[in-house]
mmCIF file with all atom_site columns, C-alpha atoms in Angstrom:
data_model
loop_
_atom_site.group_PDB
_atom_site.id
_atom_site.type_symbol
_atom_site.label_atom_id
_atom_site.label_alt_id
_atom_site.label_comp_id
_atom_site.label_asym_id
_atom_site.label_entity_id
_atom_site.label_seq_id
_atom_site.pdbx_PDB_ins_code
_atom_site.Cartn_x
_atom_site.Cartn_y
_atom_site.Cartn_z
_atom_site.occupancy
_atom_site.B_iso_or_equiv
_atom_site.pdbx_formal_charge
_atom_site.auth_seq_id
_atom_site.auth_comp_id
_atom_site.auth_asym_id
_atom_site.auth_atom_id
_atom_site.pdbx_PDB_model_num
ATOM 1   C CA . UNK A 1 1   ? 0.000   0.000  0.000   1.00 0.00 ? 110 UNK A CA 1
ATOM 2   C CA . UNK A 1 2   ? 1.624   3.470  -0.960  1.00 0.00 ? 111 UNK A CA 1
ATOM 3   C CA . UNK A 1 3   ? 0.881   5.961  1.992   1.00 0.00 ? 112 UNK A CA 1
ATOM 4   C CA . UNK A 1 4   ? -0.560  9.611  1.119   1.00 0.00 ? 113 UNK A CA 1
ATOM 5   C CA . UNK A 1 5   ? 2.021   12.673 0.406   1.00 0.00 ? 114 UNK A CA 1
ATOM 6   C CA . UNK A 1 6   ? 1.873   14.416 3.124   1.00 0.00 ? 115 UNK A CA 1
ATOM 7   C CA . UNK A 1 7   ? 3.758   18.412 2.800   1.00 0.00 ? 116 UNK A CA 1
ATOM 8   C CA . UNK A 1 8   ? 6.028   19.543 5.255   1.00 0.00 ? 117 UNK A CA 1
ATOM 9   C CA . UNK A 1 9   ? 3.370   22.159 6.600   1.00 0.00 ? 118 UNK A CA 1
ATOM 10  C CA . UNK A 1 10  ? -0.424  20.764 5.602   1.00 0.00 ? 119 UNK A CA 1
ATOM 11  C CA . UNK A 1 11  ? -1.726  24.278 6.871   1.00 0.00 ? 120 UNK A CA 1
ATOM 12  C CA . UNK A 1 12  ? 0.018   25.974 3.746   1.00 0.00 ? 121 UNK A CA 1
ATOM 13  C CA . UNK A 1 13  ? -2.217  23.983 1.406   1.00 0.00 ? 122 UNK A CA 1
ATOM 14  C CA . UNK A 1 14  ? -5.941  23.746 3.010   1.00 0.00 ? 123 UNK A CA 1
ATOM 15  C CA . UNK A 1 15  ? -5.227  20.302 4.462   1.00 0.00 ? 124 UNK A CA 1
ATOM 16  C CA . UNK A 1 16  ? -5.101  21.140 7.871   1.00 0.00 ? 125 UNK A CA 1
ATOM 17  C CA . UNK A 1 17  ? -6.599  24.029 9.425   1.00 0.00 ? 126 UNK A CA 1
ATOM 18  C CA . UNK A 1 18  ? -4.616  26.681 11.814  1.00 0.00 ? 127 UNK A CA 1
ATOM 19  C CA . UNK A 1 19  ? -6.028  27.602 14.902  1.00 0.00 ? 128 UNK A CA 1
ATOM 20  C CA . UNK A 1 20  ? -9.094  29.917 14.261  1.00 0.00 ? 129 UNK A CA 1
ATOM 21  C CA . UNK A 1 21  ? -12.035 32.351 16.193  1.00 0.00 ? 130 UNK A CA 1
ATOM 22  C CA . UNK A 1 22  ? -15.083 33.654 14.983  1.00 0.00 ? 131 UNK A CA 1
ATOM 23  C CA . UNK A 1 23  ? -14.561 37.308 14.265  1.00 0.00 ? 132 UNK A CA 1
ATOM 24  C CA . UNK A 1 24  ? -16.888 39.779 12.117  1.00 0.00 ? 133 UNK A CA 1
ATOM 25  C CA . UNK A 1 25  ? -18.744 36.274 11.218  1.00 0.00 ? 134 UNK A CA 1
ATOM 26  C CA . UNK A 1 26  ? -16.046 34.683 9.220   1.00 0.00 ? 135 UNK A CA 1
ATOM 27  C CA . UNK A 1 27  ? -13.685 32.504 10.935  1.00 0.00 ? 136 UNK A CA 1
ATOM 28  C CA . UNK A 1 28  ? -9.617  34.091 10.811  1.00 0.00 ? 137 UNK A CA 1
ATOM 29  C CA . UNK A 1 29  ? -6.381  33.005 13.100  1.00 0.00 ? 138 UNK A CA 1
ATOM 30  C CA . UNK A 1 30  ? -6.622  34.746 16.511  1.00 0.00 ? 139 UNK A CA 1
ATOM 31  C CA . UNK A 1 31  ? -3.889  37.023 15.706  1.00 0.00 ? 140 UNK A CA 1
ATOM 32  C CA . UNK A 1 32  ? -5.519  38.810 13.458  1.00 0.00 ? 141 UNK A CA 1
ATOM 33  C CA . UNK A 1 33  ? -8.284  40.041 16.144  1.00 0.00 ? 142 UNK A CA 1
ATOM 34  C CA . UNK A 1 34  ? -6.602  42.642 17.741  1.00 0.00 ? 143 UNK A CA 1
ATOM 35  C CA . UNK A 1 35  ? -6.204  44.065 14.521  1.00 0.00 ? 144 UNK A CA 1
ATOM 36  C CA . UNK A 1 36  ? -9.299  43.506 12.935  1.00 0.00 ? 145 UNK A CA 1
ATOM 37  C CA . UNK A 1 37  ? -11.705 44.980 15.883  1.00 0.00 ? 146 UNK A CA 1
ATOM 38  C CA . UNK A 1 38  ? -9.600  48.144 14.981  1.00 0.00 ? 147 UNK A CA 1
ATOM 39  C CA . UNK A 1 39  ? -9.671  47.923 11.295  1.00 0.00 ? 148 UNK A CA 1
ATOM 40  C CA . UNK A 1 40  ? -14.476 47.229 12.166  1.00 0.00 ? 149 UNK A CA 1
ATOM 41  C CA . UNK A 1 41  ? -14.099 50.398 15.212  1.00 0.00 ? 150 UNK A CA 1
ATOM 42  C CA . UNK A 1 42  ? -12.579 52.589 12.286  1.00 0.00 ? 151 UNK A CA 1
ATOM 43  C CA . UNK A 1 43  ? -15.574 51.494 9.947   1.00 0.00 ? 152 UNK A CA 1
ATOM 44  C CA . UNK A 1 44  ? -18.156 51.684 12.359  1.00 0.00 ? 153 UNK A CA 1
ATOM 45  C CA . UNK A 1 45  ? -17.070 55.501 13.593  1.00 0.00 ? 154 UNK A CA 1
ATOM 46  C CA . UNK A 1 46  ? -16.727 56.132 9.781   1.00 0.00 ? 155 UNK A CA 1
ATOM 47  C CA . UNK A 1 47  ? -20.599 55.186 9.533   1.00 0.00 ? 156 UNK A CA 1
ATOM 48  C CA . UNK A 1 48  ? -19.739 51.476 7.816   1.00 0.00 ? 157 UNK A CA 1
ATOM 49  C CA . UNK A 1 49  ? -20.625 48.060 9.134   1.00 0.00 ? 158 UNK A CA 1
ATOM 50  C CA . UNK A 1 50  ? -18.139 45.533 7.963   1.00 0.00 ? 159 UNK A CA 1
ATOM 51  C CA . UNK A 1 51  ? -18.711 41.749 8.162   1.00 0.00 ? 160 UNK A CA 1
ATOM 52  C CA . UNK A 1 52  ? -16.148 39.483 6.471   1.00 0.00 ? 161 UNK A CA 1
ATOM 53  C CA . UNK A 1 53  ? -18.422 37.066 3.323   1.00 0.00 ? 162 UNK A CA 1
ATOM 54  C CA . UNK A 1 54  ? -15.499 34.596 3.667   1.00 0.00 ? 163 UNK A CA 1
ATOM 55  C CA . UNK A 1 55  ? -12.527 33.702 5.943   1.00 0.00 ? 164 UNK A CA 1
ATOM 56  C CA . UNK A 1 56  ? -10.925 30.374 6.188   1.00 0.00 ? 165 UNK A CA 1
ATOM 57  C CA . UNK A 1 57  ? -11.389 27.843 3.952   1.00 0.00 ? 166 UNK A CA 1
ATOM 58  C CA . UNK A 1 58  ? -10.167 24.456 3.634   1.00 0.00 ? 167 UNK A CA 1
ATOM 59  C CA . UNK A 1 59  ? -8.896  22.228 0.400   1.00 0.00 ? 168 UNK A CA 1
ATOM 60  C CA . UNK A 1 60  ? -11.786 20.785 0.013   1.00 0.00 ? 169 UNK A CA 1
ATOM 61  C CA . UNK A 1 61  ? -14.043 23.725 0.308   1.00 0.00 ? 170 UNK A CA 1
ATOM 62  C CA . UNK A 1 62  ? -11.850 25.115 -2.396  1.00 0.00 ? 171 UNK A CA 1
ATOM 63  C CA . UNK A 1 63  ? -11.784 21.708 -4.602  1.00 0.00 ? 172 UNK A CA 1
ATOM 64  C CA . UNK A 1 64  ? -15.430 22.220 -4.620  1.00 0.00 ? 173 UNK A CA 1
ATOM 65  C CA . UNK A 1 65  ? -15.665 25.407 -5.652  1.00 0.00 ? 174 UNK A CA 1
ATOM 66  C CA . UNK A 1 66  ? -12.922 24.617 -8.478  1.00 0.00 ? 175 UNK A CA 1
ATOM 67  C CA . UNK A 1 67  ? -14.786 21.381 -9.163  1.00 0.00 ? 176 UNK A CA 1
ATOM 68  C CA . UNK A 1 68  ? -18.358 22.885 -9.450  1.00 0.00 ? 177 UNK A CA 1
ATOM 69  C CA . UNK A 1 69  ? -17.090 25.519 -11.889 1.00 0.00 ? 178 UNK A CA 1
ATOM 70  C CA . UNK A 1 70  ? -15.624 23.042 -14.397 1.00 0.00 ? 179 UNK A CA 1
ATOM 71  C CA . UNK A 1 71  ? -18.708 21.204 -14.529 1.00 0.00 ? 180 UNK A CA 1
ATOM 72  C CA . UNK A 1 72  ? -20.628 24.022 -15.634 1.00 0.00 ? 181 UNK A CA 1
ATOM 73  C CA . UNK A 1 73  ? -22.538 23.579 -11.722 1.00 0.00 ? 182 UNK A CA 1
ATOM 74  C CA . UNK A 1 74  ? -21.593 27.023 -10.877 1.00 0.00 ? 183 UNK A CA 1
ATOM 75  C CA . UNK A 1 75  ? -20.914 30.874 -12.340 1.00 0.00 ? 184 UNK A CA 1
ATOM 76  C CA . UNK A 1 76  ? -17.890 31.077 -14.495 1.00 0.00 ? 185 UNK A CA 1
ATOM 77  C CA . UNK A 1 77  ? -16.773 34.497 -15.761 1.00 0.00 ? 186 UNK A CA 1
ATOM 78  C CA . UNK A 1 78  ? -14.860 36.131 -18.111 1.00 0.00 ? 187 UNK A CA 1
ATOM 79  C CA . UNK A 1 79  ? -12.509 39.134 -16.989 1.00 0.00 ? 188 UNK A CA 1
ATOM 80  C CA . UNK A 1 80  ? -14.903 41.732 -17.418 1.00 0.00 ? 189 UNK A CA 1
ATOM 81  C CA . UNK A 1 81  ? -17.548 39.823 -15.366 1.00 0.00 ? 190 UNK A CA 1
ATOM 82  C CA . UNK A 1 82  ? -19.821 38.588 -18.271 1.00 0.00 ? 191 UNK A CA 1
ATOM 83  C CA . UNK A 1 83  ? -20.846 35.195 -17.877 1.00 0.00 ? 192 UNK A CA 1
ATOM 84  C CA . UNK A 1 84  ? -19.013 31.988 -19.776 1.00 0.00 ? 193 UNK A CA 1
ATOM 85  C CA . UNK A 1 85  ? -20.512 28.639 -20.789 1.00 0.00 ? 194 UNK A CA 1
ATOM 86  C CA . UNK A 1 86  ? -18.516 25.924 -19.333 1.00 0.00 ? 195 UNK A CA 1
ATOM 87  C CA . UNK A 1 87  ? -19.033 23.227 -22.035 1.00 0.00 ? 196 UNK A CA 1
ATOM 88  C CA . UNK A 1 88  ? -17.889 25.213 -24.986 1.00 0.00 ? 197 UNK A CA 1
ATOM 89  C CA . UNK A 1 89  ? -14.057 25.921 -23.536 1.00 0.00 ? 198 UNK A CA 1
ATOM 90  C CA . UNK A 1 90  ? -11.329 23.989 -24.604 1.00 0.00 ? 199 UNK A CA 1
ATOM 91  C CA . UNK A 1 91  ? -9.749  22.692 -21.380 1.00 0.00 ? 200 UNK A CA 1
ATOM 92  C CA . UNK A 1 92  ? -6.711  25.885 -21.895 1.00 0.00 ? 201 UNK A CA 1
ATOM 93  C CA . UNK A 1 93  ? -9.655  28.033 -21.536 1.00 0.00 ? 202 UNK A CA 1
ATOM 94  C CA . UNK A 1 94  ? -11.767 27.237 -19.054 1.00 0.00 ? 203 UNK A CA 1
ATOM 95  C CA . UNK A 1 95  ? -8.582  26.346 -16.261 1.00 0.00 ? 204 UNK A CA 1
ATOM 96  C CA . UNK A 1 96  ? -7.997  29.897 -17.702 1.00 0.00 ? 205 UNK A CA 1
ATOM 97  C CA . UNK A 1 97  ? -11.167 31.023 -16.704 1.00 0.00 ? 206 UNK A CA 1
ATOM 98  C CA . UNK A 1 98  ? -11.747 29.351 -13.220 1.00 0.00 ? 207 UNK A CA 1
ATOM 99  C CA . UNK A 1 99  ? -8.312  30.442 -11.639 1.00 0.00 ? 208 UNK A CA 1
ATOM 100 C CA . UNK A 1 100 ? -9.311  33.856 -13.127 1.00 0.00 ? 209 UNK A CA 1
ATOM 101 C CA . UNK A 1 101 ? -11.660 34.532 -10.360 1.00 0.00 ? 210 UNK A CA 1
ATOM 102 C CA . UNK A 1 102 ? -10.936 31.365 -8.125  1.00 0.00 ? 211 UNK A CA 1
ATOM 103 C CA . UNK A 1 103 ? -7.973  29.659 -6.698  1.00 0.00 ? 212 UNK A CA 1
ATOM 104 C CA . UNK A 1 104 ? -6.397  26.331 -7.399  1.00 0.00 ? 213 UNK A CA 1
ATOM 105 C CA . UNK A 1 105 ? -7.133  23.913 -4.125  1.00 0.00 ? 214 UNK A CA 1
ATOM 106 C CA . UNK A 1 106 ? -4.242  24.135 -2.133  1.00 0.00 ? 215 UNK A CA 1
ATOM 107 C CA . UNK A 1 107 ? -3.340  27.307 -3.524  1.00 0.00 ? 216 UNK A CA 1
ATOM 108 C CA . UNK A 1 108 ? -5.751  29.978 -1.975  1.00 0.00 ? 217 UNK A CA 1
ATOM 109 C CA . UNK A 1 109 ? -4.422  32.458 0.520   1.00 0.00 ? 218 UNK A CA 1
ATOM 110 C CA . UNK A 1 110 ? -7.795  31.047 2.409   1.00 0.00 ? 219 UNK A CA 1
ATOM 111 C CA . UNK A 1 111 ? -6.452  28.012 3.854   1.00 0.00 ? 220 UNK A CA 1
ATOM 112 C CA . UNK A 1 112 ? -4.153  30.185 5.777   1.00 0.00 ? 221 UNK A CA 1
ATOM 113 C CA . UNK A 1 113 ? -6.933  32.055 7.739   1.00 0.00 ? 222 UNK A CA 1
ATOM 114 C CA . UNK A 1 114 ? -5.039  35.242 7.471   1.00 0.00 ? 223 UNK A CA 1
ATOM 115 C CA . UNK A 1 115 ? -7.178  36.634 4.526   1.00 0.00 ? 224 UNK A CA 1
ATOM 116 C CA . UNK A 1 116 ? -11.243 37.388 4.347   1.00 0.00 ? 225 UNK A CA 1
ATOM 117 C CA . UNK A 1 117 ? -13.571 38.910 1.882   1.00 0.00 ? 226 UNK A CA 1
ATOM 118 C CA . UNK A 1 118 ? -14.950 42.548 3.597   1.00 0.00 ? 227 UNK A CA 1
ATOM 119 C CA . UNK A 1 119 ? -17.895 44.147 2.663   1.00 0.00 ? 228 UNK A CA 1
ATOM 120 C CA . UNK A 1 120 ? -20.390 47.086 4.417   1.00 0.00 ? 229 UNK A CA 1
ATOM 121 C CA . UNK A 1 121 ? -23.343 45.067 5.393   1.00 0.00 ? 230 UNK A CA 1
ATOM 122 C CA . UNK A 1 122 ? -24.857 48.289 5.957   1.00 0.00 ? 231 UNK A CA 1
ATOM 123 C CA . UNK A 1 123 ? -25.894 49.046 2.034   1.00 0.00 ? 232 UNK A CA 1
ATOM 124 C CA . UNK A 1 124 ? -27.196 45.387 2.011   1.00 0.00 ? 233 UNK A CA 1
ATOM 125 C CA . UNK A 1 125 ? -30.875 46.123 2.373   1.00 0.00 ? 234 UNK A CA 1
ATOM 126 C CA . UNK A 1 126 ? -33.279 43.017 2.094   1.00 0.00 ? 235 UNK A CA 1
ATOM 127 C CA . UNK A 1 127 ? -33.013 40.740 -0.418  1.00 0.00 ? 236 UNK A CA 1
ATOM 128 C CA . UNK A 1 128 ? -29.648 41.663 -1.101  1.00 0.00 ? 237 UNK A CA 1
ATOM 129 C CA . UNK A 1 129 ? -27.308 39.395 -2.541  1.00 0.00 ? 238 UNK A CA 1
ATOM 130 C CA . UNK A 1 130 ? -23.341 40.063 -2.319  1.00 0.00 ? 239 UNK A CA 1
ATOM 131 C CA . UNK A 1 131 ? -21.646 39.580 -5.544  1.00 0.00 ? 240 UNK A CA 1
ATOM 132 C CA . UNK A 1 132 ? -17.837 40.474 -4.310  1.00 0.00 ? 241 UNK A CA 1
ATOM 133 C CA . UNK A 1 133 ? -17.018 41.734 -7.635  1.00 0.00 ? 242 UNK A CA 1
ATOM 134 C CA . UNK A 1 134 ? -15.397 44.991 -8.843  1.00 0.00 ? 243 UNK A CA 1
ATOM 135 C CA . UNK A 1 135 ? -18.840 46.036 -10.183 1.00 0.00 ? 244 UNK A CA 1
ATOM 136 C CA . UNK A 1 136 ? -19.763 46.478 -6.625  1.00 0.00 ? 245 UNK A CA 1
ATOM 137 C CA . UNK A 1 137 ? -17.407 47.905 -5.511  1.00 0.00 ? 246 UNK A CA 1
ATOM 138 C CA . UNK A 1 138 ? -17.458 50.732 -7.244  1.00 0.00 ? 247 UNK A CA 1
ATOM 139 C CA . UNK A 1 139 ? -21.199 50.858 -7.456  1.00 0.00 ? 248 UNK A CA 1
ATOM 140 C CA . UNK A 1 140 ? -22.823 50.650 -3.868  1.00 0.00 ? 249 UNK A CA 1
ATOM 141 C CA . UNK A 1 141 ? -19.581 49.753 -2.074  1.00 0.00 ? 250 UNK A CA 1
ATOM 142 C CA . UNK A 1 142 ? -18.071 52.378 -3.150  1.00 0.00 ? 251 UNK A CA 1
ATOM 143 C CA . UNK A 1 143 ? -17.809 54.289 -0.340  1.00 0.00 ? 252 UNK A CA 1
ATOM 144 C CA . UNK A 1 144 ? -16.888 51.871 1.882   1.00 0.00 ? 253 UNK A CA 1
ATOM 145 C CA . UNK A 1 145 ? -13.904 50.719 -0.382  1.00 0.00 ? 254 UNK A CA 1
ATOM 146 C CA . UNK A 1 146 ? -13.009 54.421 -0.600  1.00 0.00 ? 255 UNK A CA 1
ATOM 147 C CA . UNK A 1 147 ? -12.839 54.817 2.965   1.00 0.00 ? 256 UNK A CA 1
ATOM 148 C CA . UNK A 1 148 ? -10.940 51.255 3.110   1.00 0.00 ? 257 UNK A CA 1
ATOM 149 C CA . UNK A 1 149 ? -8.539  52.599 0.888   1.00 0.00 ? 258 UNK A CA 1
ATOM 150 C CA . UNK A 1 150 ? -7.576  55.637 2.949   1.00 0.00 ? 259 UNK A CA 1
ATOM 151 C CA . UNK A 1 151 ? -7.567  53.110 6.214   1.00 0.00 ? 260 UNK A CA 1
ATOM 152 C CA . UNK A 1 152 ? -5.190  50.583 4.326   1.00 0.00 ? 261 UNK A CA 1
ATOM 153 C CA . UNK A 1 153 ? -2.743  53.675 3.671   1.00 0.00 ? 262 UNK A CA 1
ATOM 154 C CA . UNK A 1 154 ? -2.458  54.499 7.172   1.00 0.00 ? 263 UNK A CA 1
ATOM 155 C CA . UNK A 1 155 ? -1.717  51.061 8.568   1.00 0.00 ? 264 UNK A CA 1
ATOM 156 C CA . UNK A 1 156 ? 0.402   47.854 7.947   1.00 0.00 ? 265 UNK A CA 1
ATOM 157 C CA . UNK A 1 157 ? -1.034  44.839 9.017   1.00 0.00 ? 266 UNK A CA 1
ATOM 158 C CA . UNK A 1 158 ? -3.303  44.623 6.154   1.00 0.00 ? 267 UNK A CA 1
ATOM 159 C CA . UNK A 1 159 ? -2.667  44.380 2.257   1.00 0.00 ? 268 UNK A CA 1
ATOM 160 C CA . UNK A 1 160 ? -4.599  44.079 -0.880  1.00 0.00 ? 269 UNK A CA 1
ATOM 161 C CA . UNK A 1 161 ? -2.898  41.178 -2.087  1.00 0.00 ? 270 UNK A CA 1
ATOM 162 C CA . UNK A 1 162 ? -4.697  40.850 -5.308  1.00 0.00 ? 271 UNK A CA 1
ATOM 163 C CA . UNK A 1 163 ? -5.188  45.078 -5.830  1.00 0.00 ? 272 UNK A CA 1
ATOM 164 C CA . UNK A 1 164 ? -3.678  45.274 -9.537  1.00 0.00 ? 273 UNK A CA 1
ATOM 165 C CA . UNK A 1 165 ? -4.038  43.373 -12.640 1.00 0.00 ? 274 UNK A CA 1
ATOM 166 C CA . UNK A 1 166 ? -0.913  41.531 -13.324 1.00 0.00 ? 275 UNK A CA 1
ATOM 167 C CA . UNK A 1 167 ? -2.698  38.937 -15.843 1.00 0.00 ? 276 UNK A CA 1
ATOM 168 C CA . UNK A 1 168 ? -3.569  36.058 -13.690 1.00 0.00 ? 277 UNK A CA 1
ATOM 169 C CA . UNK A 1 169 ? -6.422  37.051 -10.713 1.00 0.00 ? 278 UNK A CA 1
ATOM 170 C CA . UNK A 1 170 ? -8.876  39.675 -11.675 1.00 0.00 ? 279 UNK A CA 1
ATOM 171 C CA . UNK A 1 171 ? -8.523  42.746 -9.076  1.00 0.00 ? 280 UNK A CA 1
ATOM 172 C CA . UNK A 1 172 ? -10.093 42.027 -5.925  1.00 0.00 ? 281 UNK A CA 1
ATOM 173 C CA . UNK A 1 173 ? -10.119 45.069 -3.861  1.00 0.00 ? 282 UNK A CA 1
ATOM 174 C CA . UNK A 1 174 ? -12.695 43.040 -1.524  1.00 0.00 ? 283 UNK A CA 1
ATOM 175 C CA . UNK A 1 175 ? -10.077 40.455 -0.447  1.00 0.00 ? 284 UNK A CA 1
ATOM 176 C CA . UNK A 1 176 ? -7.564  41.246 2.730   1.00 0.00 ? 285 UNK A CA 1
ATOM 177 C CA . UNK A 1 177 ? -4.572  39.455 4.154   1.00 0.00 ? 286 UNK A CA 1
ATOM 178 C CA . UNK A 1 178 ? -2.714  39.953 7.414   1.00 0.00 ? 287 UNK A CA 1
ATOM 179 C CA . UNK A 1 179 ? 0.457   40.415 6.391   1.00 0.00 ? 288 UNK A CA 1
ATOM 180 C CA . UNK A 1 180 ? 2.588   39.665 9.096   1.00 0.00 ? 289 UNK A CA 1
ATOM 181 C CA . UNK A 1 181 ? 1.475   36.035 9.138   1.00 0.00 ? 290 UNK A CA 1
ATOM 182 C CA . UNK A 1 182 ? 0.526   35.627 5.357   1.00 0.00 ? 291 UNK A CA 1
ATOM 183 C CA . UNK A 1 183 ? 3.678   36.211 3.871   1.00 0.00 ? 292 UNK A CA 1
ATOM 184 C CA . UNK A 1 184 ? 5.467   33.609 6.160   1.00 0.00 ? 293 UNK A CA 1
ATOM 185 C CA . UNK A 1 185 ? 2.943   31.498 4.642   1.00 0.00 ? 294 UNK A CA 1
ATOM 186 C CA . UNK A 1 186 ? 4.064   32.140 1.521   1.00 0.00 ? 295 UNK A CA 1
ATOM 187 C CA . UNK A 1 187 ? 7.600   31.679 1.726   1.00 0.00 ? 296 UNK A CA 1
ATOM 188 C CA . UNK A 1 188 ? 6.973   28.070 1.990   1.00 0.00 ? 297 UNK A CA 1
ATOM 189 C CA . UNK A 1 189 ? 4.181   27.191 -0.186  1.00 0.00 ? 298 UNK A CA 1
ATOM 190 C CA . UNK A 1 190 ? 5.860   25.440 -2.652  1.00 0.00 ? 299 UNK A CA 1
ATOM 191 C CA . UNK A 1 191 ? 4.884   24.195 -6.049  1.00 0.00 ? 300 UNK A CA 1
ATOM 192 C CA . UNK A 1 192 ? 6.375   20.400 -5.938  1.00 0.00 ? 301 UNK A CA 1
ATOM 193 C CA . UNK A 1 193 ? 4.482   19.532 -2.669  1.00 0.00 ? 302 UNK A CA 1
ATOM 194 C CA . UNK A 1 194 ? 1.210   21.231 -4.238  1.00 0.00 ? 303 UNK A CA 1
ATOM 195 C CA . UNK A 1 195 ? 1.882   19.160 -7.492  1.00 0.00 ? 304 UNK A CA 1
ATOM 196 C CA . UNK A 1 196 ? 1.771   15.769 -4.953  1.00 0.00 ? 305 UNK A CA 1
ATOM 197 C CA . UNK A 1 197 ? -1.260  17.158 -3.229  1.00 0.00 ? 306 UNK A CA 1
ATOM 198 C CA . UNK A 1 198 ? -3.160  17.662 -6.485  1.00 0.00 ? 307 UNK A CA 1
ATOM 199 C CA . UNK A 1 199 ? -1.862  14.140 -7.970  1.00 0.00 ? 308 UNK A CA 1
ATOM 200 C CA . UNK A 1 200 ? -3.749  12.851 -4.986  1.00 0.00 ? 309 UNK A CA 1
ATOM 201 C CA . UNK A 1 201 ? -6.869  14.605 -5.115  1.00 0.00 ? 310 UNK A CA 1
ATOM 202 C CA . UNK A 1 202 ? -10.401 14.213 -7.639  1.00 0.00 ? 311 UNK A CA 1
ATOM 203 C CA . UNK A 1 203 ? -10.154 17.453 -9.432  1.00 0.00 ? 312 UNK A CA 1
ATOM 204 C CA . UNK A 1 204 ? -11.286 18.428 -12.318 1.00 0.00 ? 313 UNK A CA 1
ATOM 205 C CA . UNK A 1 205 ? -8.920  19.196 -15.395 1.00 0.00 ? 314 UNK A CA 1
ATOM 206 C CA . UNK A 1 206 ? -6.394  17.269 -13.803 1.00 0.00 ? 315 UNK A CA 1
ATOM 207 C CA . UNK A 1 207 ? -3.863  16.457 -16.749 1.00 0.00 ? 316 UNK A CA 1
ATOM 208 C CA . UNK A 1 208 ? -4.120  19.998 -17.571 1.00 0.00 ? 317 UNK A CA 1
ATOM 209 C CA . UNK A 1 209 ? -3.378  21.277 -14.130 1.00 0.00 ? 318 UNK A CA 1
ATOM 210 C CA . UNK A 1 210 ? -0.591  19.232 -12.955 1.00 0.00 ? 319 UNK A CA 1
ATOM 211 C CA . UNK A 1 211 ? 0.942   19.711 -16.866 1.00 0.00 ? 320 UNK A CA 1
ATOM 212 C CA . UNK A 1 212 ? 1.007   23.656 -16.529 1.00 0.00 ? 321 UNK A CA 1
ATOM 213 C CA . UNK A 1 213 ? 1.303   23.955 -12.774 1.00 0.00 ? 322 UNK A CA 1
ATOM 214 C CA . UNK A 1 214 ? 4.662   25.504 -12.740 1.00 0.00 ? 323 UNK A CA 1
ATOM 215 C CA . UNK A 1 215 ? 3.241   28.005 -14.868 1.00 0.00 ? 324 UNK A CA 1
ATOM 216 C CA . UNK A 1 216 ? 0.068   28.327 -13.162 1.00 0.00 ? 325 UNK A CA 1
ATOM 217 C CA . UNK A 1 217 ? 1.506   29.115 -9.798  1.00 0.00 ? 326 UNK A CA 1
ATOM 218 C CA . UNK A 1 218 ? 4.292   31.596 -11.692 1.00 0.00 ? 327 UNK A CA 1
ATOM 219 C CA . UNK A 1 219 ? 0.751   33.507 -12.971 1.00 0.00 ? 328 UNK A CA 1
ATOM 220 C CA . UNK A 1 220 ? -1.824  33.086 -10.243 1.00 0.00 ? 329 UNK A CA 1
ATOM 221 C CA . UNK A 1 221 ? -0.226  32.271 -7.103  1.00 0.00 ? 330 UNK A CA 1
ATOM 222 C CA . UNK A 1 222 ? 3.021   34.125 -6.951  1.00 0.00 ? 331 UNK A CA 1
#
């Protein structure tokens, strides 16, 4: 019997969870509190309400998510937002696609539970439904992401991560990551142990990913 790869540090890819609390209702390491109340107080005196859509999340949440949009069983987008069809991509194009707007499993900055979605629940009147898309943003989040971008000047424990378009994600001005524990984290991912992980796991597109992943990561994870 040939025993399961298993990385040097399974928290680095989504395979086993760091220590995590319940703040803002998304679930983050407890280092990031102290930080965090003060990023929510600043909000909150500023007239906001901030809630974080989505904190940790774990391989297989995010093997789902990758999974589901292969199959056609959930949104897939083009860079500008406009909705794709699944079916009718060559396999280039719709890996292409998917890591546009969502992470390889065992690649997302989520499994590290230094980095959360923020939003202003306080524009989200009933029947709302988030869309965490730059559309938003600058629509009726606007202000809120203006007055995040003044905050984030002012501080350093939290980046944009994903702020410009460098050709691989799309912008996400929505997305945060506590840098003083993230970028450890990313000084040892490493792209051979998340080759084994993937080898190991059902995902979709698998030829294609573990073919290109050297130049995957170079485009959408470092």
């Amino acid at each position: 019997m040939i025993s399961k790869f298993a990385p040097a540090n399974p928290l680095i890819y989504g395979i086993a969870p760091p220590p995590l609390v319940s703040c803002l209702g998304g679930q983050v390491q407890p280092a990031l509190v102290p930080a965090l109340e003060s990023l929510a107080q600043a909000a909150q005196d500023a007239g906001f309400a901030p809630a974080i859509a989505s904190g940790y999340r774990d391989f297989s949440r995010q093997l789902a998510i990758f999974n589901a949009k292969a199959r056609g069983e959930r949104a897939l987008l083009d860079s500008l937002g406009a909705p794709l069809v699944a079916k009718v991509l060559a396999p280039d194009a719709l890996l292409a696609a998917i890591l546009r707007w969502s992470a390889l499993p065992g690649a997302s900055r989520h499994h590290w539970g230094t980095d959360f979605d923020i939003y202003d629940t306080s524009v989200c009147t009933a029947g709302y439904r988030l869309a965490l898309t730059v559309a938003e943003c600058e629509g009726v989040m606007a202000p809120f992401h203006a007055w995040l971008n003044e905050y984030l000047s002012s501080q350093s424990a939290f980046a944009r991560p994903y702020e410009q378009d460098q050709g691989g994600v799309a912008p996400e001005p929505w997305h945060l990551s506590y840098t003083p524990l993230a970028e450890p984290y990313s000084q040892q991912f490493n792209c051979a142990e998340l080759h084994a992980v993937l080898a190991q796991a059902d995902i979709a597109l698998k030829d294609e990913v573990l073919a290109a992943l050297p130049g995957l990561v170079a485009r959408y994870v470092v």
